[in-house]
PDB file of C-alpha atoms and ligand atoms in Angstrom:
ATOM      1  CA  UNK R 951      50.209  20.743 -24.131  1.00  0.00           C
ATOM      2  CA  UNK R 952      50.029  21.313 -20.468  1.00  0.00           C
ATOM      3  CA  UNK R 953      47.108  20.932 -18.087  1.00  0.00           C
ATOM      4  CA  UNK R 954      47.762  24.516 -16.983  1.00  0.00           C
ATOM      5  CA  UNK R 955      46.688  25.858 -20.391  1.00  0.00           C
ATOM      6  CA  UNK R 956      43.236  27.286 -20.169  1.00  0.00           C
ATOM      7  CA  UNK R 957      41.766  28.345 -23.495  1.00  0.00           C
ATOM      8  CA  UNK R 958      38.202  29.490 -23.902  1.00  0.00           C
ATOM      9  CA  UNK R 959      37.322  26.094 -25.301  1.00  0.00           C
ATOM     10  CA  UNK R 960      38.700  24.376 -22.193  1.00  0.00           C
ATOM     11  CA  UNK R 961      36.698  26.683 -19.965  1.00  0.00           C
ATOM     12  CA  UNK R 962      33.537  25.905 -21.895  1.00  0.00           C
ATOM     13  CA  UNK R 963      34.160  22.205 -21.531  1.00  0.00           C
ATOM     14  CA  UNK R 964      34.721  22.551 -17.802  1.00  0.00           C
ATOM     15  CA  UNK R 965      31.496  24.553 -17.467  1.00  0.00           C
ATOM     16  CA  UNK R 966      29.549  22.018 -19.493  1.00  0.00           C
ATOM     17  CA  UNK R 967      30.790  19.149 -17.351  1.00  0.00           C
ATOM     18  CA  UNK R 968      29.989  21.045 -14.172  1.00  0.00           C
ATOM     19  CA  UNK R 969      26.479  21.753 -15.460  1.00  0.00           C
ATOM     20  CA  UNK R 970      25.897  18.137 -16.381  1.00  0.00           C
ATOM     21  CA  UNK R 971      27.017  17.167 -12.909  1.00  0.00           C
ATOM     22  CA  UNK R 972      24.544  19.594 -11.346  1.00  0.00           C
ATOM     23  CA  UNK R 973      21.764  18.352 -13.573  1.00  0.00           C
ATOM     24  CA  UNK R 974      22.291  14.719 -12.647  1.00  0.00           C
ATOM     25  CA  UNK R 975      22.351  15.669  -8.974  1.00  0.00           C
ATOM     26  CA  UNK R 976      19.013  17.441  -9.213  1.00  0.00           C
ATOM     27  CA  UNK R 977      17.485  14.610 -11.261  1.00  0.00           C
ATOM     28  CA  UNK R 978      18.420  11.996  -8.705  1.00  0.00           C
ATOM     29  CA  UNK R 979      17.546  14.127  -5.685  1.00  0.00           C
ATOM     30  CA  UNK R 980      14.948  12.386  -3.530  1.00  0.00           C
ATOM     31  CA  UNK R 981      11.400  13.615  -3.892  1.00  0.00           C
ATOM     32  CA  UNK R 982      10.070  15.824  -1.165  1.00  0.00           C
ATOM     33  CA  UNK R 983       7.651  14.194   1.225  1.00  0.00           C
ATOM     34  CA  UNK R 984       4.685  16.183  -0.068  1.00  0.00           C
ATOM     35  CA  UNK R 985       5.312  14.680  -3.504  1.00  0.00           C
ATOM     36  CA  UNK R 986       5.764  11.199  -2.117  1.00  0.00           C
ATOM     37  CA  UNK R 987       2.681  11.195   0.083  1.00  0.00           C
ATOM     38  CA  UNK R 988      -0.384  12.446  -1.683  1.00  0.00           C
ATOM     39  CA  UNK R 989      -3.832  11.007  -2.130  1.00  0.00           C
ATOM     40  CA  UNK R 990      -4.784   9.854  -5.602  1.00  0.00           C
ATOM     41  CA  UNK R 991      -6.587  12.650  -7.464  1.00  0.00           C
ATOM     42  CA  UNK R 992      -8.575  10.181  -9.425  1.00  0.00           C
ATOM     43  CA  UNK R 993      -9.483   6.610  -8.756  1.00  0.00           C
ATOM     44  CA  UNK R 994     -10.995   4.402 -11.400  1.00  0.00           C
ATOM     45  CA  UNK R 995     -13.049   1.764  -9.556  1.00  0.00           C
ATOM     46  CA  UNK R 996     -12.474  -0.618 -12.471  1.00  0.00           C
ATOM     47  CA  UNK R 997      -8.750  -0.496 -11.741  1.00  0.00           C
ATOM     48  CA  UNK R 998      -9.474  -1.828  -8.252  1.00  0.00           C
ATOM     49  CA  UNK R 999     -11.422  -4.838  -9.395  1.00  0.00           C
ATOM     50  CA  UNK R1000     -10.024  -8.197  -8.325  1.00  0.00           C
ATOM     51  CA  UNK R1001      -7.486  -9.414  -5.852  1.00  0.00           C
ATOM     52  CA  UNK R1002      -4.270  -7.811  -4.639  1.00  0.00           C
ATOM     53  CA  UNK R1003      -1.486  -9.323  -2.539  1.00  0.00           C
ATOM     54  CA  UNK R1004       0.132  -7.395   0.258  1.00  0.00           C
ATOM     55  CA  UNK R1005       3.758  -6.720  -0.588  1.00  0.00           C
ATOM     56  CA  UNK R1006       4.802  -4.521   2.315  1.00  0.00           C
ATOM     57  CA  UNK R1007       3.360  -2.589   5.196  1.00  0.00           C
ATOM     58  CA  UNK R1008       4.102  -0.402   8.159  1.00  0.00           C
ATOM     59  CA  UNK R1009       2.060   0.479  11.238  1.00  0.00           C
ATOM     60  CA  UNK R1010       2.522   3.582  13.347  1.00  0.00           C
ATOM     61  CA  UNK R1011       1.884   1.682  16.572  1.00  0.00           C
ATOM     62  CA  UNK R1012       5.126  -0.258  17.081  1.00  0.00           C
ATOM     63  CA  UNK R1013       3.695  -3.186  19.124  1.00  0.00           C
ATOM     64  CA  UNK R1014       1.398  -4.031  16.198  1.00  0.00           C
ATOM     65  CA  UNK R1015       4.350  -4.400  13.821  1.00  0.00           C
ATOM     66  CA  UNK R1016       4.933  -7.821  15.370  1.00  0.00           C
ATOM     67  CA  UNK R1017       1.406  -8.850  14.443  1.00  0.00           C
ATOM     68  CA  UNK R1018       1.951  -7.646  10.913  1.00  0.00           C
ATOM     69  CA  UNK R1019       5.189  -9.633  10.660  1.00  0.00           C
ATOM     70  CA  UNK R1020       3.435 -12.740  11.933  1.00  0.00           C
ATOM     71  CA  UNK R1021       1.015 -12.619   9.004  1.00  0.00           C
ATOM     72  CA  UNK R1022       2.360 -14.980   6.397  1.00  0.00           C
ATOM     73  CA  UNK R1023       0.349 -13.310   3.661  1.00  0.00           C
ATOM     74  CA  UNK R1024      -2.595 -11.013   3.163  1.00  0.00           C
ATOM     75  CA  UNK R1025      -4.856  -9.963   0.322  1.00  0.00           C
ATOM     76  CA  UNK R1026      -7.355  -7.252  -0.451  1.00  0.00           C
ATOM     77  CA  UNK R1027     -10.106  -7.708  -3.035  1.00  0.00           C
ATOM     78  CA  UNK R1028     -12.553  -5.292  -4.494  1.00  0.00           C
ATOM     79  CA  UNK R1029     -15.561  -5.965  -6.637  1.00  0.00           C
ATOM     80  CA  UNK R1030     -18.193  -3.552  -7.722  1.00  0.00           C
ATOM     81  CA  UNK R1031     -21.539  -4.772  -8.829  1.00  0.00           C
ATOM     82  CA  UNK R1032     -24.034  -2.424 -10.374  1.00  0.00           C
ATOM     83  CA  UNK R1033     -22.966   0.834  -8.867  1.00  0.00           C
ATOM     84  CA  UNK R1034     -19.395   1.964  -9.264  1.00  0.00           C
ATOM     85  CA  UNK R1035     -19.310   3.562  -5.853  1.00  0.00           C
ATOM     86  CA  UNK R1036     -20.890   0.649  -4.029  1.00  0.00           C
ATOM     87  CA  UNK R1037     -18.095  -1.815  -3.677  1.00  0.00           C
ATOM     88  CA  UNK R1038     -17.447  -5.024  -1.827  1.00  0.00           C
ATOM     89  CA  UNK R1039     -14.098  -4.950  -0.040  1.00  0.00           C
ATOM     90  CA  UNK R1040     -12.750  -8.263   1.214  1.00  0.00           C
ATOM     91  CA  UNK R1041      -9.589  -8.995   3.087  1.00  0.00           C
ATOM     92  CA  UNK R1042      -7.815 -12.223   3.889  1.00  0.00           C
ATOM     93  CA  UNK R1043      -4.842 -12.861   6.099  1.00  0.00           C
ATOM     94  CA  UNK R1044      -2.913 -16.016   6.797  1.00  0.00           C
ATOM     95  CA  UNK R1045      -1.398 -16.509  10.221  1.00  0.00           C
ATOM     96  CA  UNK R1046      -0.103 -19.840  11.590  1.00  0.00           C
ATOM     97  CA  UNK R1047      -1.408 -21.416   8.402  1.00  0.00           C
ATOM     98  CA  UNK R1048      -4.959 -20.343   9.204  1.00  0.00           C
ATOM     99  CA  UNK R1049      -6.958 -17.999   7.061  1.00  0.00           C
ATOM    100  CA  UNK R1050      -8.975 -15.129   8.435  1.00  0.00           C
ATOM    101  CA  UNK R1051     -11.448 -13.237   6.323  1.00  0.00           C
ATOM    102  CA  UNK R1052     -13.342 -10.014   6.651  1.00  0.00           C
ATOM    103  CA  UNK R1053     -15.655  -8.318   4.219  1.00  0.00           C
ATOM    104  CA  UNK R1054     -17.253  -4.921   4.068  1.00  0.00           C
ATOM    105  CA  UNK R1055     -19.578  -3.007   1.814  1.00  0.00           C
ATOM    106  CA  UNK R1056     -17.912   0.272   1.116  1.00  0.00           C
ATOM    107  CA  UNK R1057     -18.597   3.328  -0.958  1.00  0.00           C
ATOM    108  CA  UNK R1058     -15.874   5.454  -2.419  1.00  0.00           C
ATOM    109  CA  UNK R1059     -15.818   9.143  -1.683  1.00  0.00           C
ATOM    110  CA  UNK R1060     -13.198  10.523  -3.983  1.00  0.00           C
ATOM    111  CA  UNK R1061     -10.143   8.433  -3.197  1.00  0.00           C
ATOM    112  CA  UNK R1062     -11.289   7.477   0.322  1.00  0.00           C
ATOM    113  CA  UNK R1063     -13.668   5.067   1.972  1.00  0.00           C
ATOM    114  CA  UNK R1064     -14.447   4.139   5.540  1.00  0.00           C
ATOM    115  CA  UNK R1065     -15.181   0.807   7.188  1.00  0.00           C
ATOM    116  CA  UNK R1066     -15.538  -0.719  10.655  1.00  0.00           C
ATOM    117  CA  UNK R1067     -18.341   1.697  11.499  1.00  0.00           C
ATOM    118  CA  UNK R1068     -16.350   4.639  10.258  1.00  0.00           C
ATOM    119  CA  UNK R1069     -13.459   3.958  12.642  1.00  0.00           C
ATOM    120  CA  UNK R1070     -11.108   3.301   9.733  1.00  0.00           C
ATOM    121  CA  UNK R1071     -10.774   5.903   7.003  1.00  0.00           C
ATOM    122  CA  UNK R1072      -8.811   4.504   4.086  1.00  0.00           C
ATOM    123  CA  UNK R1073      -7.238   6.703   1.442  1.00  0.00           C
ATOM    124  CA  UNK R1074      -5.743   5.531  -1.819  1.00  0.00           C
ATOM    125  CA  UNK R1075      -2.326   7.116  -1.982  1.00  0.00           C
ATOM    126  CA  UNK R1076      -0.137   7.838  -4.963  1.00  0.00           C
ATOM    127  CA  UNK R1077       2.492   5.272  -5.922  1.00  0.00           C
ATOM    128  CA  UNK R1078       4.616   5.123  -9.064  1.00  0.00           C
ATOM    129  CA  UNK R1079       4.129   1.353  -9.188  1.00  0.00           C
ATOM    130  CA  UNK R1080       1.579   0.757 -11.937  1.00  0.00           C
ATOM    131  CA  UNK R1081       0.114  -2.525 -10.779  1.00  0.00           C
ATOM    132  CA  UNK R1082      -0.028  -1.551  -7.116  1.00  0.00           C
ATOM    133  CA  UNK R1083      -2.450   0.114  -4.779  1.00  0.00           C
ATOM    134  CA  UNK R1084      -1.212   1.958  -1.750  1.00  0.00           C
ATOM    135  CA  UNK R1085      -3.667   2.176   1.121  1.00  0.00           C
ATOM    136  CA  UNK R1086      -3.318   4.514   4.037  1.00  0.00           C
ATOM    137  CA  UNK R1087      -5.554   3.608   6.969  1.00  0.00           C
ATOM    138  CA  UNK R1088      -6.352   6.354   9.422  1.00  0.00           C
ATOM    139  CA  UNK R1089      -7.687   4.543  12.476  1.00  0.00           C
ATOM    140  CA  UNK R1090      -9.824   6.220  15.107  1.00  0.00           C
ATOM    141  CA  UNK R1091      -9.221   9.735  13.813  1.00  0.00           C
ATOM    142  CA  UNK R1092      -5.468   9.667  13.724  1.00  0.00           C
ATOM    143  CA  UNK R1093      -4.819   7.472  16.749  1.00  0.00           C
ATOM    144  CA  UNK R1094      -2.978   5.031  14.555  1.00  0.00           C
ATOM    145  CA  UNK R1095      -1.949   4.852  10.951  1.00  0.00           C
ATOM    146  CA  UNK R1096      -1.468   1.759   8.823  1.00  0.00           C
ATOM    147  CA  UNK R1097       0.205   1.931   5.454  1.00  0.00           C
ATOM    148  CA  UNK R1098      -0.018  -1.008   3.077  1.00  0.00           C
ATOM    149  CA  UNK R1099       1.315  -1.608  -0.403  1.00  0.00           C
ATOM    150  CA  UNK R1100      -0.597  -4.188  -2.437  1.00  0.00           C
ATOM    151  CA  UNK R1101       0.217  -5.400  -5.916  1.00  0.00           C
ATOM    152  CA  UNK R1102      -0.935  -7.822  -8.587  1.00  0.00           C
ATOM    153  CA  UNK R1103       2.619  -9.187  -8.283  1.00  0.00           C
ATOM    154  CA  UNK R1104       3.902 -10.978  -5.208  1.00  0.00           C
ATOM    155  CA  UNK R1105       7.358  -9.423  -5.417  1.00  0.00           C
ATOM    156  CA  UNK R1106       8.323  -5.941  -6.523  1.00  0.00           C
ATOM    157  CA  UNK R1107      11.494  -4.448  -7.906  1.00  0.00           C
ATOM    158  CA  UNK R1108      14.042  -3.045  -5.500  1.00  0.00           C
ATOM    159  CA  UNK R1109      13.267   0.573  -6.559  1.00  0.00           C
ATOM    160  CA  UNK R1110       9.576   0.048  -5.906  1.00  0.00           C
ATOM    161  CA  UNK R1111      10.278  -1.142  -2.369  1.00  0.00           C
ATOM    162  CA  UNK R1112      12.660   1.796  -1.943  1.00  0.00           C
ATOM    163  CA  UNK R1113       9.908   4.234  -2.886  1.00  0.00           C
ATOM    164  CA  UNK R1114       7.613   2.653  -0.324  1.00  0.00           C
ATOM    165  CA  UNK R1115      10.372   2.777   2.305  1.00  0.00           C
ATOM    166  CA  UNK R1116      10.877   6.485   1.576  1.00  0.00           C
ATOM    167  CA  UNK R1117       7.140   7.081   1.941  1.00  0.00           C
ATOM    168  CA  UNK R1118       7.132   5.246   5.274  1.00  0.00           C
ATOM    169  CA  UNK R1119      10.059   7.404   6.400  1.00  0.00           C
ATOM    170  CA  UNK R1120       8.131  10.542   5.449  1.00  0.00           C
ATOM    171  CA  UNK R1121       5.323   9.376   7.703  1.00  0.00           C
ATOM    172  CA  UNK R1122       7.868   8.651  10.454  1.00  0.00           C
ATOM    173  CA  UNK R1123       6.630   5.119  10.719  1.00  0.00           C
ATOM    174  CA  UNK R1124       8.719   1.998  11.507  1.00  0.00           C
ATOM    175  CA  UNK R1125      10.685   0.414   8.638  1.00  0.00           C
ATOM    176  CA  UNK R1126       8.335  -1.670   6.509  1.00  0.00           C
ATOM    177  CA  UNK R1127       7.708  -5.353   6.826  1.00  0.00           C
ATOM    178  CA  UNK R1128       8.222  -6.802   3.353  1.00  0.00           C
ATOM    179  CA  UNK R1129       6.214  -9.949   2.799  1.00  0.00           C
ATOM    180  CA  UNK R1130       7.799 -13.242   1.788  1.00  0.00           C
ATOM    181  CA  UNK R1131       6.460 -13.865  -1.744  1.00  0.00           C
ATOM    182  CA  UNK R1132       6.834 -17.625  -1.376  1.00  0.00           C
ATOM    183  CA  UNK R1133       4.103 -17.813   1.284  1.00  0.00           C
ATOM    184  CA  UNK R1134       0.770 -19.045   0.077  1.00  0.00           C
ATOM    185  CA  UNK R1135      -2.194 -16.711  -0.194  1.00  0.00           C
ATOM    186  CA  UNK R1136      -5.480 -17.676   1.394  1.00  0.00           C
ATOM    187  CA  UNK R1137      -7.906 -19.302  -1.012  1.00  0.00           C
ATOM    188  CA  UNK R1138     -10.474 -16.957  -2.472  1.00  0.00           C
ATOM    189  CA  UNK R1139     -13.529 -16.754  -0.347  1.00  0.00           C
ATOM    190  CA  UNK R1140     -16.443 -18.367  -2.151  1.00  0.00           C
ATOM    191  CA  UNK R1141     -19.736 -19.749  -0.944  1.00  0.00           C
ATOM    192  CA  UNK R1142     -18.739 -23.333  -1.711  1.00  0.00           C
ATOM    193  CA  UNK R1143     -15.297 -23.149  -0.161  1.00  0.00           C
ATOM    194  CA  UNK R1144     -15.313 -24.892   3.244  1.00  0.00           C
ATOM    195  CA  UNK R1145     -11.789 -23.732   4.144  1.00  0.00           C
ATOM    196  CA  UNK R1146     -12.896 -20.143   3.776  1.00  0.00           C
ATOM    197  CA  UNK R1147     -14.796 -19.094   6.853  1.00  0.00           C
ATOM    198  CA  UNK R1148     -15.680 -15.487   7.274  1.00  0.00           C
ATOM    199  CA  UNK R1149     -14.690 -14.025  10.559  1.00  0.00           C
ATOM    200  CA  UNK R1150     -17.415 -11.663  11.563  1.00  0.00           C
ATOM    201  CA  UNK R1151     -15.468  -9.981  14.311  1.00  0.00           C
ATOM    202  CA  UNK R1152     -13.266  -7.257  12.918  1.00  0.00           C
ATOM    203  CA  UNK R1153     -11.350  -5.471  15.623  1.00  0.00           C
ATOM    204  CA  UNK R1154      -9.967  -2.128  14.616  1.00  0.00           C
ATOM    205  CA  UNK R1155      -6.489  -3.127  15.681  1.00  0.00           C
ATOM    206  CA  UNK R1156      -6.379  -5.865  13.098  1.00  0.00           C
ATOM    207  CA  UNK R1157      -6.818  -3.288  10.415  1.00  0.00           C
TER     208      UNK R1157
HETATM  209  C1  LIG V 282     -25.304  -7.743  -8.401  1.00  0.00           C
HETATM  210  O1  LIG V 282     -26.310  -7.508  -7.439  1.00  0.00           O
HETATM  211  C2  LIG V 282     -27.560  -8.087  -7.779  1.00  0.00           C
HETATM  212  C3  LIG V 282     -28.577  -7.686  -6.719  1.00  0.00           C
HETATM  213  O2  LIG V 282     -28.066  -6.777  -5.836  1.00  0.00           O
HETATM  214  C4  LIG V 282     -27.409  -9.598  -7.861  1.00  0.00           C
HETATM  215  O3  LIG V 282     -28.640 -10.190  -8.246  1.00  0.00           O
HETATM  216  C5  LIG V 282     -26.322  -9.952  -8.875  1.00  0.00           C
HETATM  217  O4  LIG V 282     -26.096 -11.349  -8.856  1.00  0.00           O
HETATM  218  C6  LIG V 282     -25.034  -9.212  -8.555  1.00  0.00           C
HETATM  219  N1  LIG V 282     -24.062  -9.454  -9.595  1.00  0.00           N
HETATM  220  C7  LIG V 282     -22.808  -9.758  -9.354  1.00  0.00           C
HETATM  221  C8  LIG V 282     -21.927  -9.920 -10.547  1.00  0.00           C
HETATM  222  O5  LIG V 282     -22.370  -9.894  -8.215  1.00  0.00           O
HETATM  223  C1  LIG V 283     -23.152  -6.276   1.644  1.00  0.00           C
HETATM  224  O1  LIG V 283     -24.322  -6.050   0.916  1.00  0.00           O
HETATM  225  C2  LIG V 283     -24.926  -7.243   0.425  1.00  0.00           C
HETATM  226  C3  LIG V 283     -26.116  -6.845  -0.438  1.00  0.00           C
HETATM  227  O2  LIG V 283     -26.705  -5.676   0.011  1.00  0.00           O
HETATM  228  C4  LIG V 283     -25.324  -8.122   1.617  1.00  0.00           C
HETATM  229  O3  LIG V 283     -25.908  -9.319   1.147  1.00  0.00           O
HETATM  230  C5  LIG V 283     -24.076  -8.460   2.404  1.00  0.00           C
HETATM  231  O4  LIG V 283     -24.402  -9.193   3.546  1.00  0.00           O
HETATM  232  C6  LIG V 283     -23.349  -7.188   2.827  1.00  0.00           C
HETATM  233  N1  LIG V 283     -22.091  -7.563   3.413  1.00  0.00           N
HETATM  234  C7  LIG V 283     -21.613  -7.023   4.529  1.00  0.00           C
HETATM  235  C8  LIG V 283     -20.309  -7.522   5.002  1.00  0.00           C
HETATM  236  O5  LIG V 283     -22.221  -6.163   5.134  1.00  0.00           O
HETATM  237  C1  LIG V 284     -21.517   0.090  14.772  1.00  0.00           C
HETATM  238  O1  LIG V 284     -22.216   1.140  15.383  1.00  0.00           O
HETATM  239  C2  LIG V 284     -23.531   0.797  15.774  1.00  0.00           C
HETATM  240  C3  LIG V 284     -24.217   2.031  16.291  1.00  0.00           C
HETATM  241  O2  LIG V 284     -23.323   2.911  16.898  1.00  0.00           O
HETATM  242  C4  LIG V 284     -23.442  -0.315  16.828  1.00  0.00           C
HETATM  243  O3  LIG V 284     -24.735  -0.716  17.213  1.00  0.00           O
HETATM  244  C5  LIG V 284     -22.711  -1.522  16.226  1.00  0.00           C
HETATM  245  O4  LIG V 284     -22.533  -2.516  17.222  1.00  0.00           O
HETATM  246  C6  LIG V 284     -21.359  -1.087  15.688  1.00  0.00           C
HETATM  247  N1  LIG V 284     -20.773  -2.219  15.010  1.00  0.00           N
HETATM  248  C7  LIG V 284     -19.496  -2.573  15.178  1.00  0.00           C
HETATM  249  C8  LIG V 284     -19.029  -3.709  14.347  1.00  0.00           C
HETATM  250  O5  LIG V 284     -18.744  -2.006  15.945  1.00  0.00           O
HETATM  251  C1  LIG V 285     -10.964  10.466   5.145  1.00  0.00           C
HETATM  252  O1  LIG V 285      -9.678  10.999   4.877  1.00  0.00           O
HETATM  253  C2  LIG V 285      -9.632  11.842   3.744  1.00  0.00           C
HETATM  254  C3  LIG V 285      -8.181  12.220   3.503  1.00  0.00           C
HETATM  255  O2  LIG V 285      -7.575  12.705   4.666  1.00  0.00           O
HETATM  256  C4  LIG V 285     -10.511  13.049   3.991  1.00  0.00           C
HETATM  257  O3  LIG V 285     -10.503  13.892   2.867  1.00  0.00           O
HETATM  258  C5  LIG V 285     -11.932  12.561   4.245  1.00  0.00           C
HETATM  259  O4  LIG V 285     -12.775  13.651   4.559  1.00  0.00           O
HETATM  260  C6  LIG V 285     -11.974  11.563   5.382  1.00  0.00           C
HETATM  261  N1  LIG V 285     -13.313  10.999   5.455  1.00  0.00           N
HETATM  262  C7  LIG V 285     -13.946  10.835   6.607  1.00  0.00           C
HETATM  263  C8  LIG V 285     -15.319  10.258   6.505  1.00  0.00           C
HETATM  264  O5  LIG V 285     -13.438  11.120   7.684  1.00  0.00           O
END
């Protein structure tokens, strides 16, 4: 036997191996940006219900990235009462061990809603993470974009963060700030909770 011998069977084997190689390359090829960044076709408001912790985020306006990093933690909560499209949207963020709250009444239009007098248009964006929501904030008609990944979990798997990082790259936004899962979340805002004061002022740039 010599390696120079090339029977039909050998050729077949070589072809098969080459094909397998090609197949694995195409399977692991990164998704195109249009596949990575697309609004949810369908949004079940019941899926939104409850509280979500921010896992990672990126902001198109670089100077604001520092503000995002300085947030120790952040949450988003949704609750719908009677009407499925009339939803209460509450946010909390912890900075310097102080909690800031904001709440809005929103109504879903497809997979989008607006708040802050319409200055922020938020679109639920596709993510392969099952217990996550991915929110894309379009602020002042495209002036700035904020992109936030929230989950029921505080910490995601490496591949899930990699998907988010790839999405951020598609949007040509700065590398994401990944939140430290050991930082406490703000207490839930309830009427009887003295540590939970609602901040009425909601500047667009905090979005
Ligand atoms: C729903 O809204 C009604 C009135 O708008 C209120 O009486 C009721 O307590 C609310 N229910 C919940 C679960 O928030
Ligand atoms: C949302 O709507 C409820 C009931 O209509 C109202 O009591 C509450 O003040 C509203 N909240 C905001 C932030 O506008
Ligand atoms: C929202 O817009 C109305 C009318 O344009 C204005 O009176 C109000 O002050 C605005 N509210 C905020 C929070 O900017
Ligand atoms: C918000 O953005 C979505 C997605 O780009 C768009 O379809 C929708 O019309 C926008 N809504 C408003 C009120 O601008």
